[in-house]
Amino acid sequence: MNKQCDFGMIGLGVMGRNFLLNVADSGFQVAGLDLDEEKARALNEESGDLPVKGTTDNREFLDMLKRPRRIMLLVPAGKAVDAVIEDLLPHLEDGDLIIDGGNSHYSDTERRQKMLREKGFHFLGVGVSGGAEGARKGPSIMPGGSEPAYELLRPILEEAAAKVNGEPCVAYMGEGSAGHFVKMVHNGIEYGLMELIAETYDLLQHLLQASNEEIHRIFSEWNDGILRSFLIEITADIFAKRDEETGKFLIDLIMDKAKQKGTGKWTSQAAMDLGIPIPTIDSAVSMRGISSFKRERMKASAVMPVTPNPDNTFDRDELVGHLEEALYFGFIVTYAQGMHLLAEASREHDYRLNLETIAKIWRGGCIIRADLLETIRKAFDQEAALDNLMFSDFFQSDLLRAQNSTRLIVQTGLGNGIPLLAFSSALNYFQAFHTRTLPLNLVQAQRDYFGSHTYERIDKEGTFHTKWKG
């Protein structure tokens, strides 16, 4: 296979190995490198008759690749990426392309791209979503960097990506770190949707005392309607799974401490820096943080129990219907927050993102894929300059209708002592944006009082300062 391979992968964990096999399935000859002999051996064993070769030898790996080389890294974000690039540098030739397919912070992508460009090499930051199964069968792919560099890789990515209506779920995002920024926001939206679903589960089990079998049935039915999506589908599956060792439902044996790798937090930080409100995503990040304090929660629940003012006058079937509407409302608002952030980031960083294209490639392969994304795509196709989906003709009537169910669910849940950070934030975000006059004139007065920060008036132009005391 000397100098015959179209594509190389460094990092043969499950994601890297599956993606490489996917590329080989698409008709390309590929090589993989990992210092772990077992991972290289696993690639060779799984490849069967495919044109794949795994190795632990850096020199052998590089010699197998056609020029210009196309080398993708799927290693942990951070120092590991820099270390691999540093090892490669002495062996690279002009025009070689390095692709970071991990969840790197977009600022690191900008730095690496600048450094490699100065040395005569190409670099792409590529977001890949779909988990291990998506990597093998077709993920959603979000590449960013120089367009000529993307063209070197485009034929491979288009073949490997998921397909919707025959169209590949990959597209050039834009210059610089556009690809990794879009993937970061994708993950932030994912955080928000998952928290909304978790709160729905909390409501079902504590308000309705629904069994796991009932919850499985409810989510399965919802997946045939307006909520049809990957996350609703897998949630239904989860409530049907029994533990092989005990025979109990597995969900009941899992600790309620949610981990996170940082992309949700990065999304919140980026939104803060750009001045874009994404409270539902922020709430999801916060709830994962709260969940990690298990010992403190156990202590507080014993010494300071929540004292709800329960209202159990609701009709069971009606409440399930309201929950479906509220979850749909929350989904729309969460996508709206993420897309608003992307619109502002595009202006700030000169990414020139096409939001219709982003919605289009998210329809298949990725974790947040949903039927709803086709409507989102249509909304941005109709109005390319649309910043906030809430104001699209495609969603206004749905949101106005579903706000009443969301309000009822929030009131009922909070009245029964169930924490609903994501649902509450989605509703308050919607209500705040639809409120003609907010009480923030008082905040401006306070800021001017203690800090001489000035204020604007509604009756005349200009900025003003008042000596408030005396």
PDB file of N, CA and C in Angstrom, residues 19 124 126-128 138-144 150 153-164 166-173 357-366:
ATOM      1  N   PHE A  19     -14.948   5.779  11.818  1.00  0.00           N
ATOM      2  CA  PHE A  19     -14.952   6.750  10.722  1.00  0.00           C
ATOM      3  C   PHE A  19     -14.058   6.269   9.583  1.00  0.00           C
ATOM      4  N   LEU A 124      -7.778  22.033   8.688  1.00  0.00           N
ATOM      5  CA  LEU A 124      -9.228  22.172   8.800  1.00  0.00           C
ATOM      6  C   LEU A 124      -9.678  21.765  10.192  1.00  0.00           C
ATOM      7  N   VAL A 126     -12.837  20.318  11.873  1.00  0.00           N
ATOM      8  CA  VAL A 126     -14.029  19.637  11.362  1.00  0.00           C
ATOM      9  C   VAL A 126     -14.852  19.073  12.519  1.00  0.00           C
ATOM     10  N   GLY A 127     -16.062  19.565  12.661  1.00  0.00           N
ATOM     11  CA  GLY A 127     -16.979  19.005  13.642  1.00  0.00           C
ATOM     12  C   GLY A 127     -17.624  17.747  13.081  1.00  0.00           C
ATOM     13  N   VAL A 128     -17.672  16.703  13.890  1.00  0.00           N
ATOM     14  CA  VAL A 128     -18.276  15.434  13.481  1.00  0.00           C
ATOM     15  C   VAL A 128     -19.276  15.030  14.553  1.00  0.00           C
ATOM     16  N   GLY A 138     -22.457   7.010   8.938  1.00  0.00           N
ATOM     17  CA  GLY A 138     -22.668   8.291   8.287  1.00  0.00           C
ATOM     18  C   GLY A 138     -23.006   9.383   9.280  1.00  0.00           C
ATOM     19  N   PRO A 139     -22.062  10.251   9.631  1.00  0.00           N
ATOM     20  CA  PRO A 139     -22.321  11.345  10.564  1.00  0.00           C
ATOM     21  C   PRO A 139     -22.719  12.620   9.829  1.00  0.00           C
ATOM     22  N   SER A 140     -23.064  13.633  10.608  1.00  0.00           N
ATOM     23  CA  SER A 140     -23.173  14.995  10.098  1.00  0.00           C
ATOM     24  C   SER A 140     -21.810  15.647  10.304  1.00  0.00           C
ATOM     25  N   ILE A 141     -21.307  16.317   9.260  1.00  0.00           N
ATOM     26  CA  ILE A 141     -19.920  16.799   9.286  1.00  0.00           C
ATOM     27  C   ILE A 141     -19.898  18.292   9.002  1.00  0.00           C
ATOM     28  N   MET A 142     -19.153  19.040   9.843  1.00  0.00           N
ATOM     29  CA  MET A 142     -19.116  20.501   9.781  1.00  0.00           C
ATOM     30  C   MET A 142     -17.679  21.001   9.621  1.00  0.00           C
ATOM     31  N   PRO A 143     -17.156  21.075   8.387  1.00  0.00           N
ATOM     32  CA  PRO A 143     -15.776  21.491   8.169  1.00  0.00           C
ATOM     33  C   PRO A 143     -15.613  23.009   8.060  1.00  0.00           C
ATOM     34  N   GLY A 144     -14.543  23.521   8.664  1.00  0.00           N
ATOM     35  CA  GLY A 144     -14.221  24.936   8.556  1.00  0.00           C
ATOM     36  C   GLY A 144     -12.740  25.140   8.333  1.00  0.00           C
ATOM     37  N   TYR A 150     -10.640  22.616   2.031  1.00  0.00           N
ATOM     38  CA  TYR A 150     -11.836  21.786   2.069  1.00  0.00           C
ATOM     39  C   TYR A 150     -12.018  21.015   0.768  1.00  0.00           C
ATOM     40  N   LEU A 153     -10.571  17.677   0.553  1.00  0.00           N
ATOM     41  CA  LEU A 153     -11.203  16.653   1.384  1.00  0.00           C
ATOM     42  C   LEU A 153     -12.657  16.382   1.006  1.00  0.00           C
ATOM     43  N   ARG A 154     -13.249  17.310   0.267  1.00  0.00           N
ATOM     44  CA  ARG A 154     -14.698  17.251   0.003  1.00  0.00           C
ATOM     45  C   ARG A 154     -15.177  15.909  -0.551  1.00  0.00           C
ATOM     46  N   PRO A 155     -14.524  15.316  -1.567  1.00  0.00           N
ATOM     47  CA  PRO A 155     -15.050  14.049  -2.104  1.00  0.00           C
ATOM     48  C   PRO A 155     -15.154  12.952  -1.050  1.00  0.00           C
ATOM     49  N   ILE A 156     -14.187  12.901  -0.133  1.00  0.00           N
ATOM     50  CA  ILE A 156     -14.195  11.880   0.914  1.00  0.00           C
ATOM     51  C   ILE A 156     -15.323  12.135   1.905  1.00  0.00           C
ATOM     52  N   LEU A 157     -15.456  13.391   2.360  1.00  0.00           N
ATOM     53  CA  LEU A 157     -16.480  13.710   3.350  1.00  0.00           C
ATOM     54  C   LEU A 157     -17.878  13.532   2.783  1.00  0.00           C
ATOM     55  N   GLU A 158     -18.087  13.888   1.528  1.00  0.00           N
ATOM     56  CA  GLU A 158     -19.418  13.748   0.947  1.00  0.00           C
ATOM     57  C   GLU A 158     -19.833  12.291   0.837  1.00  0.00           C
ATOM     58  N   GLU A 159     -18.884  11.415   0.598  1.00  0.00           N
ATOM     59  CA  GLU A 159     -19.200   9.988   0.537  1.00  0.00           C
ATOM     60  C   GLU A 159     -19.444   9.406   1.929  1.00  0.00           C
ATOM     61  N   ALA A 160     -18.678   9.880   2.911  1.00  0.00           N
ATOM     62  CA  ALA A 160     -18.764   9.307   4.257  1.00  0.00           C
ATOM     63  C   ALA A 160     -19.938   9.842   5.065  1.00  0.00           C
ATOM     64  N   ALA A 161     -20.449  11.023   4.723  1.00  0.00           N
ATOM     65  CA  ALA A 161     -21.495  11.669   5.525  1.00  0.00           C
ATOM     66  C   ALA A 161     -22.830  10.947   5.397  1.00  0.00           C
ATOM     67  N   ALA A 162     -23.693  11.183   6.385  1.00  0.00           N
ATOM     68  CA  ALA A 162     -25.080  10.709   6.304  1.00  0.00           C
ATOM     69  C   ALA A 162     -25.760  11.345   5.099  1.00  0.00           C
ATOM     70  N   LYS A 163     -26.816  10.714   4.620  1.00  0.00           N
ATOM     71  CA  LYS A 163     -27.558  11.240   3.473  1.00  0.00           C
ATOM     72  C   LYS A 163     -29.020  11.441   3.867  1.00  0.00           C
ATOM     73  N   VAL A 164     -29.583  12.555   3.430  1.00  0.00           N
ATOM     74  CA  VAL A 164     -31.013  12.824   3.576  1.00  0.00           C
ATOM     75  C   VAL A 164     -31.536  13.197   2.198  1.00  0.00           C
ATOM     76  N   GLY A 166     -30.887  11.771  -0.428  1.00  0.00           N
ATOM     77  CA  GLY A 166     -29.774  11.636  -1.357  1.00  0.00           C
ATOM     78  C   GLY A 166     -28.718  12.709  -1.228  1.00  0.00           C
ATOM     79  N   GLU A 167     -28.927  13.692  -0.344  1.00  0.00           N
ATOM     80  CA  GLU A 167     -27.971  14.794  -0.181  1.00  0.00           C
ATOM     81  C   GLU A 167     -27.064  14.521   1.021  1.00  0.00           C
ATOM     82  N   PRO A 168     -25.750  14.702   0.862  1.00  0.00           N
ATOM     83  CA  PRO A 168     -24.837  14.452   1.984  1.00  0.00           C
ATOM     84  C   PRO A 168     -24.984  15.495   3.082  1.00  0.00           C
ATOM     85  N   CYS A 169     -24.919  15.040   4.328  1.00  0.00           N
ATOM     86  CA  CYS A 169     -25.031  15.941   5.482  1.00  0.00           C
ATOM     87  C   CYS A 169     -23.658  16.511   5.834  1.00  0.00           C
ATOM     88  N   VAL A 170     -23.063  17.175   4.871  1.00  0.00           N
ATOM     89  CA  VAL A 170     -21.797  17.876   5.057  1.00  0.00           C
ATOM     90  C   VAL A 170     -21.799  19.073   4.124  1.00  0.00           C
ATOM     91  N   ALA A 171     -21.225  20.176   4.591  1.00  0.00           N
ATOM     92  CA  ALA A 171     -21.093  21.369   3.761  1.00  0.00           C
ATOM     93  C   ALA A 171     -19.994  22.242   4.356  1.00  0.00           C
ATOM     94  N   TYR A 172     -19.353  23.001   3.519  1.00  0.00           N
ATOM     95  CA  TYR A 172     -18.325  23.939   3.980  1.00  0.00           C
ATOM     96  C   TYR A 172     -18.988  25.013   4.828  1.00  0.00           C
ATOM     97  N   MET A 173     -18.515  25.169   6.062  1.00  0.00           N
ATOM     98  CA  MET A 173     -19.109  26.116   6.987  1.00  0.00           C
ATOM     99  C   MET A 173     -18.587  27.531   6.796  1.00  0.00           C
ATOM    100  N   THR A 357     -28.102  26.139   5.375  1.00  0.00           N
ATOM    101  CA  THR A 357     -27.231  24.994   5.108  1.00  0.00           C
ATOM    102  C   THR A 357     -26.948  24.214   6.384  1.00  0.00           C
ATOM    103  N   ILE A 358     -26.731  24.908   7.500  1.00  0.00           N
ATOM    104  CA  ILE A 358     -26.460  24.239   8.773  1.00  0.00           C
ATOM    105  C   ILE A 358     -27.658  23.392   9.189  1.00  0.00           C
ATOM    106  N   ALA A 359     -28.856  23.963   9.117  1.00  0.00           N
ATOM    107  CA  ALA A 359     -30.058  23.190   9.445  1.00  0.00           C
ATOM    108  C   ALA A 359     -30.184  21.988   8.513  1.00  0.00           C
ATOM    109  N   LYS A 360     -29.816  22.171   7.275  1.00  0.00           N
ATOM    110  CA  LYS A 360     -29.914  21.099   6.275  1.00  0.00           C
ATOM    111  C   LYS A 360     -29.012  19.923   6.617  1.00  0.00           C
ATOM    112  N   ILE A 361     -27.765  20.196   6.996  1.00  0.00           N
ATOM    113  CA  ILE A 361     -26.844  19.086   7.277  1.00  0.00           C
ATOM    114  C   ILE A 361     -27.083  18.484   8.657  1.00  0.00           C
ATOM    115  N   TRP A 362     -27.832  19.169   9.519  1.00  0.00           N
ATOM    116  CA  TRP A 362     -28.186  18.611  10.824  1.00  0.00           C
ATOM    117  C   TRP A 362     -29.409  17.688  10.744  1.00  0.00           C
ATOM    118  N   ARG A 363     -30.041  17.590   9.585  1.00  0.00           N
ATOM    119  CA  ARG A 363     -31.244  16.749   9.469  1.00  0.00           C
ATOM    120  C   ARG A 363     -30.926  15.257   9.556  1.00  0.00           C
ATOM    121  N   GLY A 364     -29.669  14.877   9.320  1.00  0.00           N
ATOM    122  CA  GLY A 364     -29.302  13.465   9.359  1.00  0.00           C
ATOM    123  C   GLY A 364     -27.939  13.269   9.991  1.00  0.00           C
ATOM    124  N   GLY A 365     -27.751  12.105  10.619  1.00  0.00           N
ATOM    125  CA  GLY A 365     -26.434  11.745  11.136  1.00  0.00           C
ATOM    126  C   GLY A 365     -26.114  12.256  12.521  1.00  0.00           C
ATOM    127  N   CYS A 366     -26.535  13.471  12.860  1.00  0.00           N
ATOM    128  CA  CYS A 366     -26.090  14.074  14.120  1.00  0.00           C
ATOM    129  C   CYS A 366     -27.040  13.762  15.276  1.00  0.00           C
TER     130      CYS A 366
END
